[in-house]
Coordinates of C-alpha atoms and ligand atoms in Angstrom, one line a residue:
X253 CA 78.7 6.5 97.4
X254 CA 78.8 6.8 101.5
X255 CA 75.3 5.7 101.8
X256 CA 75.7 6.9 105.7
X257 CA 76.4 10.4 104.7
X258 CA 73.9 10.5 101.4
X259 CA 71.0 9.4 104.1
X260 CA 71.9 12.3 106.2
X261 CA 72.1 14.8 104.1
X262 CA 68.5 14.0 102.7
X263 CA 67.2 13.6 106.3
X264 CA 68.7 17.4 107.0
X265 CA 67.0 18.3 103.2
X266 CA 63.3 16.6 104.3
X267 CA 63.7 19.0 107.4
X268 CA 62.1 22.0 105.5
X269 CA 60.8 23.5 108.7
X270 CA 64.0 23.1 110.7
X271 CA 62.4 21.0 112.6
X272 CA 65.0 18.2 114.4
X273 CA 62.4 16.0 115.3
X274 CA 62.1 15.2 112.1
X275 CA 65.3 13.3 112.1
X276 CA 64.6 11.2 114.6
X277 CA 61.8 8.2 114.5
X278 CA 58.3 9.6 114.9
X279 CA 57.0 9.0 118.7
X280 CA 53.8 8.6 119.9
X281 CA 53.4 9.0 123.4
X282 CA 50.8 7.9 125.2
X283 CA 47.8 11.0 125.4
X284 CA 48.1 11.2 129.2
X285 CA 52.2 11.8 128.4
X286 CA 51.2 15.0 126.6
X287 CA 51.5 17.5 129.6
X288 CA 50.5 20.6 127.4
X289 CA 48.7 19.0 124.6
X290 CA 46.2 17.5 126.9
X291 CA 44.9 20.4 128.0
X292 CA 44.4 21.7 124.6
X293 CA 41.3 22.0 122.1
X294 CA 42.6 19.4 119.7
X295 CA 41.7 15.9 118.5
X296 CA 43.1 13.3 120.6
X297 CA 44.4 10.3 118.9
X298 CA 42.2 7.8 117.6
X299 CA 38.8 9.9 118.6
X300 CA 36.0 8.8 116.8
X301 CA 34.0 12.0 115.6
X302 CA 30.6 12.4 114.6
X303 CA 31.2 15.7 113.2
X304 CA 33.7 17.9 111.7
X305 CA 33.9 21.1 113.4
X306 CA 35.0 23.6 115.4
X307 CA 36.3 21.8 119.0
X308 CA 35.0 24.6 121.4
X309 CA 33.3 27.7 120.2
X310 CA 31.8 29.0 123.4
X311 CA 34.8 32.0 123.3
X312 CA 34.7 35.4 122.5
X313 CA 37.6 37.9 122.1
X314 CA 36.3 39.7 125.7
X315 CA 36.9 36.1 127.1
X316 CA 40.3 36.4 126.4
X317 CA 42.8 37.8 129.4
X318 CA 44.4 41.0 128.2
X319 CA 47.7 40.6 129.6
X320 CA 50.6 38.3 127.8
X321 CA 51.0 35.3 130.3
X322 CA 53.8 35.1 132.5
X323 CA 56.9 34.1 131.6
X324 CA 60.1 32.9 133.8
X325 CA 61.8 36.3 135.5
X326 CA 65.0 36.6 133.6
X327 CA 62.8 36.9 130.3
X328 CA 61.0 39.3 128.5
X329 CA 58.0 39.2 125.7
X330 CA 59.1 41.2 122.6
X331 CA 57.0 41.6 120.0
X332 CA 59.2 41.4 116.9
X333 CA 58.9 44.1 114.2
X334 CA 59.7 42.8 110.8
X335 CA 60.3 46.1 109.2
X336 CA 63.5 46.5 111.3
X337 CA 66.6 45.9 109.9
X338 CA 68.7 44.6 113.2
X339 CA 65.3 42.7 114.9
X340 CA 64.8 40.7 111.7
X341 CA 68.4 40.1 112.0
X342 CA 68.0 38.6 115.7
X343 CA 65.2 36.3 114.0
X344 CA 68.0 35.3 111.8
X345 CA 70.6 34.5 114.1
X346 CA 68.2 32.3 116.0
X347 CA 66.8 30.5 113.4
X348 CA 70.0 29.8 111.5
X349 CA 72.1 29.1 114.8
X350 CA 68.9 26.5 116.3
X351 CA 66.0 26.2 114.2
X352 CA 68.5 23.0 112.6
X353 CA 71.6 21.9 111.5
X354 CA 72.7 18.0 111.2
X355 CA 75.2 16.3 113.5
X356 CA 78.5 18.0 112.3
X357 CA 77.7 21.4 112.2
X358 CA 78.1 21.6 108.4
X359 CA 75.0 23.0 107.0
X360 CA 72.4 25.6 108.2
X361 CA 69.6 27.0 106.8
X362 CA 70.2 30.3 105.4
X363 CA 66.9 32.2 106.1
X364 CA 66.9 35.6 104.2
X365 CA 65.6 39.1 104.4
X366 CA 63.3 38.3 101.3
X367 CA 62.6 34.9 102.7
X368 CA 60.7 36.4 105.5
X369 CA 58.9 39.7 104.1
X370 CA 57.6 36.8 101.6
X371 CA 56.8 34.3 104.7
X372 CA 55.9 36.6 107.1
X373 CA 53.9 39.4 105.5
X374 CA 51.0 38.3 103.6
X375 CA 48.4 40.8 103.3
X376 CA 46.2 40.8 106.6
X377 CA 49.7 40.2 108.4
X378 CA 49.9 41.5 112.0
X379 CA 53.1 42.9 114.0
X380 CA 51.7 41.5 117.3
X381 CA 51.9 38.2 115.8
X382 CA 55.8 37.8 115.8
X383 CA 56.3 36.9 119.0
X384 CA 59.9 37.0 120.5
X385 CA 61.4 36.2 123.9
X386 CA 64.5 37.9 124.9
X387 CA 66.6 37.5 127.8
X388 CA 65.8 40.2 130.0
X389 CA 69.7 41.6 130.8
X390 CA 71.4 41.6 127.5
X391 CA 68.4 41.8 125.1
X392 CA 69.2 38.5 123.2
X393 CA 66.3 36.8 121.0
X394 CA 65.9 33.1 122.4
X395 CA 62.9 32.1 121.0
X396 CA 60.3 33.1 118.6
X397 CA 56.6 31.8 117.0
X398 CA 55.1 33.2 113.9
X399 CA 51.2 33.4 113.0
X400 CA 50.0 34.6 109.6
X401 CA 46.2 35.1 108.6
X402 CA 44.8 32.4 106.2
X403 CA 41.3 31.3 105.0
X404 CA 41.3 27.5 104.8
X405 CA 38.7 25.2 103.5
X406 CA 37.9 22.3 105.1
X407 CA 36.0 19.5 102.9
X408 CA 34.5 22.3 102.1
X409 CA 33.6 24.4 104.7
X410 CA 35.3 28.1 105.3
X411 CA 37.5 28.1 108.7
X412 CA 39.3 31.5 108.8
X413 CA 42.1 30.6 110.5
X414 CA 46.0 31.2 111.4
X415 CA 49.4 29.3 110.1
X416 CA 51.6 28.8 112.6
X417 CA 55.2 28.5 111.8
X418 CA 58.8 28.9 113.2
X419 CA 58.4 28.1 116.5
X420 CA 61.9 27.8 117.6
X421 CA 63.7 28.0 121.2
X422 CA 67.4 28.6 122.0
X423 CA 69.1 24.9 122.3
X424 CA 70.2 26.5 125.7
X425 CA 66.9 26.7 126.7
X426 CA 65.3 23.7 125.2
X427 CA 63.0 20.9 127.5
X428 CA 61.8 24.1 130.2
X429 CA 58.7 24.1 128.5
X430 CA 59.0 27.3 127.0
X431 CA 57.2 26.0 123.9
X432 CA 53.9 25.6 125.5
X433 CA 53.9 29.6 126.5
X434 CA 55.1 30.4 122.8
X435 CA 51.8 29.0 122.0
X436 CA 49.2 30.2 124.6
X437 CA 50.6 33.2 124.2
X438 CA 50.3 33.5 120.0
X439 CA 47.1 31.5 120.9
X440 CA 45.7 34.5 122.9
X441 CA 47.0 37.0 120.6
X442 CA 45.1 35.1 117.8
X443 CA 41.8 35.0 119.8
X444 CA 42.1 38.7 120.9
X445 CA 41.4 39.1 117.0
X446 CA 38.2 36.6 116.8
X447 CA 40.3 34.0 115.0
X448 CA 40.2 30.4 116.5
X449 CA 41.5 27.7 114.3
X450 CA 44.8 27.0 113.0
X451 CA 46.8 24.8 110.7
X452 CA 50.5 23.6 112.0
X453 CA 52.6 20.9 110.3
X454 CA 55.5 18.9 112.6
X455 CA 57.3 16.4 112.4
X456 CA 56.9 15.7 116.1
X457 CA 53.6 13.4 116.5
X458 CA 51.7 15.6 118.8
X459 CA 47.7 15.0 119.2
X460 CA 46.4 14.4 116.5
X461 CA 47.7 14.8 112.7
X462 CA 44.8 15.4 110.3
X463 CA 47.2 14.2 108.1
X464 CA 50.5 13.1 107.1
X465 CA 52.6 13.2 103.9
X466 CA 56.2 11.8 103.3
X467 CA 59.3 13.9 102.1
X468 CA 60.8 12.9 98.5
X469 CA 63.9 14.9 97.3
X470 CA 65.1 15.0 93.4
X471 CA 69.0 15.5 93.5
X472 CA 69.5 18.2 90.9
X473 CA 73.6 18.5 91.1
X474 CA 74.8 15.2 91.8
X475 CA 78.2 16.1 91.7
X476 CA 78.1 19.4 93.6
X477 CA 76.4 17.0 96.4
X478 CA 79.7 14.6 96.4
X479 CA 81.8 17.7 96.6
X480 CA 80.0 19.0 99.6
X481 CA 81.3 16.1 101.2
X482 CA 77.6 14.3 101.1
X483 CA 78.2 11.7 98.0
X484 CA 80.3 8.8 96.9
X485 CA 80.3 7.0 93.9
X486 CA 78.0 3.6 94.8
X487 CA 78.9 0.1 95.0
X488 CA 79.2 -0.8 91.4
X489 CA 78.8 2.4 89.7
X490 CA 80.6 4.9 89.0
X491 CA 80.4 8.9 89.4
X492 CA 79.5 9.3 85.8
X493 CA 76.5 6.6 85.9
X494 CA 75.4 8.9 88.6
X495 CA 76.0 12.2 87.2
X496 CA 74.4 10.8 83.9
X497 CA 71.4 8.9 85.9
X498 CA 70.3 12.7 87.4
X499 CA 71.3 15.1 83.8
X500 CA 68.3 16.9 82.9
X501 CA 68.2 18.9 79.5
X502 CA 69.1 22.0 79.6
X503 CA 65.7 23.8 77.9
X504 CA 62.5 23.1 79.3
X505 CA 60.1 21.5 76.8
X506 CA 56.5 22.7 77.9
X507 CA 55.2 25.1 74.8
X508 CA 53.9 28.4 76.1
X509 CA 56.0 28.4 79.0
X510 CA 56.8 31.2 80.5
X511 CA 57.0 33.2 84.3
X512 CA 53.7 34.5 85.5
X513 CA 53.0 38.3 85.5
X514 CA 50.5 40.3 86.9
X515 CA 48.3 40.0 83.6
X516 CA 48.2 36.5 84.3
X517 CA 46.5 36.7 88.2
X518 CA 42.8 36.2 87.6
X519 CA 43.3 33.8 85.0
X520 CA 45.8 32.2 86.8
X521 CA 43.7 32.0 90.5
X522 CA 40.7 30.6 88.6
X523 CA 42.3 28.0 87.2
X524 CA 44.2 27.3 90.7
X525 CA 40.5 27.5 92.7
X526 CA 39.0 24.7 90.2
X527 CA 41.8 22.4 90.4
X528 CA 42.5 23.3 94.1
X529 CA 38.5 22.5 94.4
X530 CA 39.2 18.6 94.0
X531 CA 41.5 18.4 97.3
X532 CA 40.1 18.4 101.1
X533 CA 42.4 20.7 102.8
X534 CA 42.7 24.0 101.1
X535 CA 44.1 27.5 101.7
X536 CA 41.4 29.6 99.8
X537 CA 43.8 33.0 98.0
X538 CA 42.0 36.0 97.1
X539 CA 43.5 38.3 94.8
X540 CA 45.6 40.1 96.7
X541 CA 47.2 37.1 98.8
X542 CA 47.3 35.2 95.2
X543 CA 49.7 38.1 94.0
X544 CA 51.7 38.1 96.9
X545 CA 52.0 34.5 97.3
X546 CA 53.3 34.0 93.7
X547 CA 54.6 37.4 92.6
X548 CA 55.9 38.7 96.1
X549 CA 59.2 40.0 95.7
X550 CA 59.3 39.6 92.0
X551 CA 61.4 43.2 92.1
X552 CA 63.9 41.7 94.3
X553 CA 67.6 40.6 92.5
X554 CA 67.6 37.7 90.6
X555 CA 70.3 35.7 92.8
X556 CA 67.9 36.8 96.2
X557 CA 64.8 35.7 94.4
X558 CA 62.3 33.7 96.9
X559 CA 59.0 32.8 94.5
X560 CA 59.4 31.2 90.9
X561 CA 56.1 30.7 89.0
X562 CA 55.6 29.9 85.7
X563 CA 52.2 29.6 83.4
X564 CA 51.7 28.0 80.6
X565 CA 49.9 29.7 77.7
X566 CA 48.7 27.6 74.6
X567 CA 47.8 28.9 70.9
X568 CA 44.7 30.7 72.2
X569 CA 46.1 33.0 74.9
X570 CA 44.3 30.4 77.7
X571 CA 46.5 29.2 80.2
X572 CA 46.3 25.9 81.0
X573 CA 48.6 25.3 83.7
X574 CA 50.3 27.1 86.0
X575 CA 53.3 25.9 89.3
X576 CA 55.8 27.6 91.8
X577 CA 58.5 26.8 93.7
X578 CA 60.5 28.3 96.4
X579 CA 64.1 28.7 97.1
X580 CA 65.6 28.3 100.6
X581 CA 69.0 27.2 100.5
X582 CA 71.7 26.0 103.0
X583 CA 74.8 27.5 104.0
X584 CA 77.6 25.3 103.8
X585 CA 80.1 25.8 106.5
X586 CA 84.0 25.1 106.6
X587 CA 84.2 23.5 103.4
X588 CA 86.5 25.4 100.5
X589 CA 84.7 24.7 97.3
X590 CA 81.0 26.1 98.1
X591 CA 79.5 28.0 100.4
X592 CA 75.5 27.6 99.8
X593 CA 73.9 24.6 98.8
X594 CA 70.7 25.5 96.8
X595 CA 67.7 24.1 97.5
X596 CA 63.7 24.2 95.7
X597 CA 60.6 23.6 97.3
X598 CA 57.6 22.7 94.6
X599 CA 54.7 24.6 95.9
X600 CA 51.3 24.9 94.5
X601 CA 50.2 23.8 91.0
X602 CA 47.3 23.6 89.0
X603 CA 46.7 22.1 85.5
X604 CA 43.3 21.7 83.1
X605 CA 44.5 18.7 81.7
X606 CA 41.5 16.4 83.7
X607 CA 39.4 18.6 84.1
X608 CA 37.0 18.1 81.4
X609 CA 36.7 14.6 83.0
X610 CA 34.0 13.6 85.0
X611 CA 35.9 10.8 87.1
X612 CA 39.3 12.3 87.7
X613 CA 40.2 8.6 89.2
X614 CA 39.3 7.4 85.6
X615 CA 42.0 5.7 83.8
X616 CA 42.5 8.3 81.3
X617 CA 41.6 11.6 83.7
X618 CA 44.7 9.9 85.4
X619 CA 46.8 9.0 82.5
X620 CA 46.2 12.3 81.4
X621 CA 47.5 14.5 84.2
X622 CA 50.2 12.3 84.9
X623 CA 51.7 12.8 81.7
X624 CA 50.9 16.4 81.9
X625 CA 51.9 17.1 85.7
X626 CA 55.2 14.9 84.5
X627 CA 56.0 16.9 82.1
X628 CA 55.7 20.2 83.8
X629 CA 57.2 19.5 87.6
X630 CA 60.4 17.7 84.7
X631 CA 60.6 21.9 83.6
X632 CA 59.9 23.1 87.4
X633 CA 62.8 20.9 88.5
X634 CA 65.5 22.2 85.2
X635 CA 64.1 25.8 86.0
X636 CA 65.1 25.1 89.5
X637 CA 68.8 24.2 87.9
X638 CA 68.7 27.5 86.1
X639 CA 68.2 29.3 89.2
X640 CA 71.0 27.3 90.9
X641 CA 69.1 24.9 93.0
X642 CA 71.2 21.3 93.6
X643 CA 68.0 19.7 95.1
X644 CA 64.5 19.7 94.6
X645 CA 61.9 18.2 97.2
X646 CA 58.3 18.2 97.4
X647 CA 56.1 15.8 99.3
X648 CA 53.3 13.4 98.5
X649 CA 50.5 15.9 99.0
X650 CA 47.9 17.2 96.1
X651 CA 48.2 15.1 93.0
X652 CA 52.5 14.4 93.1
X653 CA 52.6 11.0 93.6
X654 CA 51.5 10.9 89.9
X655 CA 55.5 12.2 89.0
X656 CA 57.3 11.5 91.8
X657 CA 58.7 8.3 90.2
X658 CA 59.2 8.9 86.8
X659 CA 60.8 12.0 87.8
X660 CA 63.4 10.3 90.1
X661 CA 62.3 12.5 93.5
X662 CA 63.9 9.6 96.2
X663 CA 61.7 9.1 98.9
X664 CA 62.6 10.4 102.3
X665 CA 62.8 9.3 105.6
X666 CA 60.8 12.5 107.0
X667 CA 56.7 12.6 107.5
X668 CA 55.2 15.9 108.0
X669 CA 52.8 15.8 110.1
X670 CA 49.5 18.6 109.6
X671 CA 47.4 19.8 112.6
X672 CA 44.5 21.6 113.0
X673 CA 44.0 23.0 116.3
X674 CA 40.5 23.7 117.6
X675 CA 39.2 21.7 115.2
X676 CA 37.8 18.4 114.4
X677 CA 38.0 16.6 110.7
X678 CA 38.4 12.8 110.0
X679 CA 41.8 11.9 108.3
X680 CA 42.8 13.2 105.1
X681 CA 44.3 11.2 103.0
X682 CA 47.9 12.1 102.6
X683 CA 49.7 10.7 99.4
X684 CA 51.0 7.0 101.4
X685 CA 49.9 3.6 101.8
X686 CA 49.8 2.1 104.8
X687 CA 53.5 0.9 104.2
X688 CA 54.5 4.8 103.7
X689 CA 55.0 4.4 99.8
X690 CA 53.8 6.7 97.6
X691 CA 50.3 6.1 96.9
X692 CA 49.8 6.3 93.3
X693 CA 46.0 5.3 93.2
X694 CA 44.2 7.5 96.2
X695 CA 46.7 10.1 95.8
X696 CA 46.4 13.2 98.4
X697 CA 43.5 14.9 99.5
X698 CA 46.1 18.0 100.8
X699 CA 45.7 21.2 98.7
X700 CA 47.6 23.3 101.4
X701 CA 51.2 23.6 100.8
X702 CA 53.3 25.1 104.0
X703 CA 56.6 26.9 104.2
Ligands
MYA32 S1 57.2 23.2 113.6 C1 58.9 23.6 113.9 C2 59.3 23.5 115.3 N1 60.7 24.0 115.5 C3 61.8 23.2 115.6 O1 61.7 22.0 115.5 C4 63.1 23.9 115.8 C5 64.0 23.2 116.7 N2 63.3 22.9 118.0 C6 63.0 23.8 118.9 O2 63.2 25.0 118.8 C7 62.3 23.2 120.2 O3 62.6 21.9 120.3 C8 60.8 23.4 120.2 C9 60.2 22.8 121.4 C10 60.5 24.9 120.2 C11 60.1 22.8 119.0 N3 55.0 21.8 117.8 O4 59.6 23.9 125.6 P1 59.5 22.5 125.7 C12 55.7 20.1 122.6 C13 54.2 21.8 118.9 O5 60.0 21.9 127.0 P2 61.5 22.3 123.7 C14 56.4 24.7 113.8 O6 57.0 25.8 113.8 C15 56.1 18.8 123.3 O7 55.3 17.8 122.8 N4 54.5 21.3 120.1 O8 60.2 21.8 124.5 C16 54.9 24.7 114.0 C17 55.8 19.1 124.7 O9 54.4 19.2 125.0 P3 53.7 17.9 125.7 C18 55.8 20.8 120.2 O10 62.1 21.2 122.9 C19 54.6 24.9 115.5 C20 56.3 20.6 124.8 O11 56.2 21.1 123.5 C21 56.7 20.8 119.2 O12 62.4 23.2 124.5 C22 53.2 24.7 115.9 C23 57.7 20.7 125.4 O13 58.0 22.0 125.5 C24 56.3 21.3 118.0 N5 57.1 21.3 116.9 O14 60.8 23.3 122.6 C25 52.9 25.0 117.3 N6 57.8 20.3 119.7 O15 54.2 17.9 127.1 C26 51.5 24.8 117.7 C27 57.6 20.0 120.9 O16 52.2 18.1 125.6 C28 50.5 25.9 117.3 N7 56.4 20.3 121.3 O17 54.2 16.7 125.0 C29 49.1 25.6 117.8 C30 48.1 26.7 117.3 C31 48.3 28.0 118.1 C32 47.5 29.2 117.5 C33 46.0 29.0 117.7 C34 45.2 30.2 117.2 C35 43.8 29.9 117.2

């Protein structure tokens, strides 16, 4: 195998976000350094806090100036309406053509229409909050910032709050600090609506992560990867050790498994809030958002699908477990034997195996889920095969270190950073050691999976 070009195609697959810091070593600059982050209500690095909490909650939505804030002459605001056909298109083009793509130019993200009325449209979405920029003479999008409405739950305590994804500006236009009035502006677009807390993930170290988790991918079609032009056969092995050291069966194994339906939502969301209850950072679903979040676009064409979520149901009609996984895949560009490369996300899970436990760091509560979370994220990852995913990543956050291993998911070089902005909580842990291994023992206190 070409080691080189293995490494970089797993740094361009830990990149979930498009983000292209993410391939470079995490930088801390010194807080004085941070031009626009300094003058913004988050936690600088290594504060010592008494108590968690809000940062500054002296604002009210009258406070907030009514006007969008200036932006350089040649450019326009345009607020970006999701229902239409050609401006989701312009979304597209941007993100696809500079959102990321690794060194050669050979693979893209390939962001679709479903992708985004999945990402983008939650219930409680807004239209003002897809914020575009477009060059004033010809009309092009050259940079964009996303919020969407969540309720989160910090050790416990209810901050309605924003997510605040796809931020992305034209490589033309990068380093003329155009980010920084992407984000006052959805900032004051937020506030305008009483809402004053949100949770961002980077891989840029910006003040201060709350916490951060590491990348781990699970190569699903080993060979499909070589013919991409990604993989070589290794020192000392050949292609079929490899091909046979990543085979999966071909049926899953879990009895009772099966995809969720809409019968399933209550009993399914229950199950998710009491295992979701033993994590730190938490997006709280109601019923509607739980529907849409794990159903959404279930009537769309099988080979366009977005959300996969299965239960599982035992003897008694109870179901026991549940977990999802999402499907954003690459393009592949100029090479003749495939065009898309497919890739799954794992997103949330929930099981009862340790529940009934008292101590779920006990020996057997552990032992336990393990071979229960094992044995389902084993089925997530065929199913992912099935539905003609080649990789599968997740990260070290809620209780996956406990598979990650035994289910062969390599490591990555990528760490996602999570923020919280206007708000101040001590660290969470988030799956690592100190020496960024998976930490099997602590585990994650991260509930919150993001896009
Ligand atoms: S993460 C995904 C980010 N997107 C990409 O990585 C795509 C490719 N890259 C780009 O498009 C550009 O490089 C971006 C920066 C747009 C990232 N988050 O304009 P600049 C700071 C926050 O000259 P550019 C996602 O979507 C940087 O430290 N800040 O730089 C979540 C510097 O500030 P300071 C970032 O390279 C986004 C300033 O920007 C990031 O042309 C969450 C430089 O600006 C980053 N990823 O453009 C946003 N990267 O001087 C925050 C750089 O202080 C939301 N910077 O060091 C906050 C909550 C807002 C809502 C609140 C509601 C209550």
């Amino acid at each position: 195998m070409d080691q080189k070009k293995l490494e970089d195609l797993l740094k361009l697959l830990q990149v979930n976000q498009g983000d292209l810091s993410k391939l470079t070593e995490q930088q801390r600059k010194d807080m004085k350094d941070y031009k626009f982050w300094k003058t913004q209500p988050v936690q600088k690095f290594d504060e010592t806090i008494d108590n968690e909490g809000p940062i500054d909650s002296s604002k009210k939505p009258e406070d907030v100036r009514d006007e969008p804030y200036p932006m350089l002459s040649e450019f326009e605001w345009s607020t970006i309406d999701i229902n239409d056909v050609q401006e989701m298109e312009d979304v597209f083009v941007l993100l696809n053509e500079n959102y990321v793509e690794d060194k050669d130019a050979t693979f893209r993200f390939n962001y679709t229409k479903e992708f985004f009325q999945w990402a983008l449209k939650p219930p409680g979405w807004r239209h003002d909050w897809n914020v575009g920029v477009r060059v004033k003479a010809t009309g092009k999008l050259v940079a964009f910032i996303s919020a969407i409405p969540i309720h989160l739950t910090v050790r416990g305590k209810d901050v309605a709050s924003v997510e605040i994804n796809f931020l992305c500006v034209h490589k033309q236009l990068r380093s003329k600090r155009m980010a920084p009035v992407l984000i006052k502006e959805i900032t004051r677009r937020v506030n305008k609506q009483n809402i004053w807390q949100a949770l961002y993930t980077a891989g840029v170290v910006l003040p201060s992560p709350v916490s951060t988790c590491r990348y781990a991918h699970r190569p699903i079609n080993w060979t499909k990867l070589q013919e991409v032009g990604f993989s070589d056969v290794p020192m000392g092995k050949t292609a079929a050790e490899m091909v046979a050291l990543y085979t999966l069966p071909k049926e899953t194994k879990t009895q009772g498994l099966r995809p969720m339906e809409l019968k399933d939502i209550d009993e399914t969301l229950a199950l998710f809030e009491k295992y979701e209850s033993r994590f730190e950072l938490v997006q709280a679903f109601n019923k509607e958002e739980f529907t849409h979040w794990f159903l959404g676009g279930d009537d769309i064409p099988a080979d366009k699908k977005v959300i996969f979520t299965y239960v599982v149901e035992n003897d008694e009609g109870k179901i026991t477990d549940f977990f999802s996984f999402y499907s954003l895949p690459f393009s592949v560009l100029e090479n003749a034997a495939h065009s898309e490369l497919g890739i799954g996300y794992l997103f949330y899970y929930a099981s009862d195996a340790d529940l009934k436990f008292e101590d779920r760091f006990s020996e057997d509560a552990t032992k336990t889920l393990k071979t229960r979370l094992t044995s389902l994220i084993s089925d997530a990852v065929i199913l992912a095969k099935q539905a003609n995913m080649d990789v599968f990543n997740a990260l070290t956050s809620q209780d996956n270190t406990l598979f990650l291993d035994d289910l062969k998911f390599g490591p990555g070089d990528g760490f996602l950073n999570f923020y919280l902005f206007n708000y101040k909580a001590f660290p969470i842990s988030g799956g690592i050691k100190e020496d960024k291994s998976y930490d099997t023992e602590k585990r994650s206190n991260v509930g919150v999976v993001m896009l």
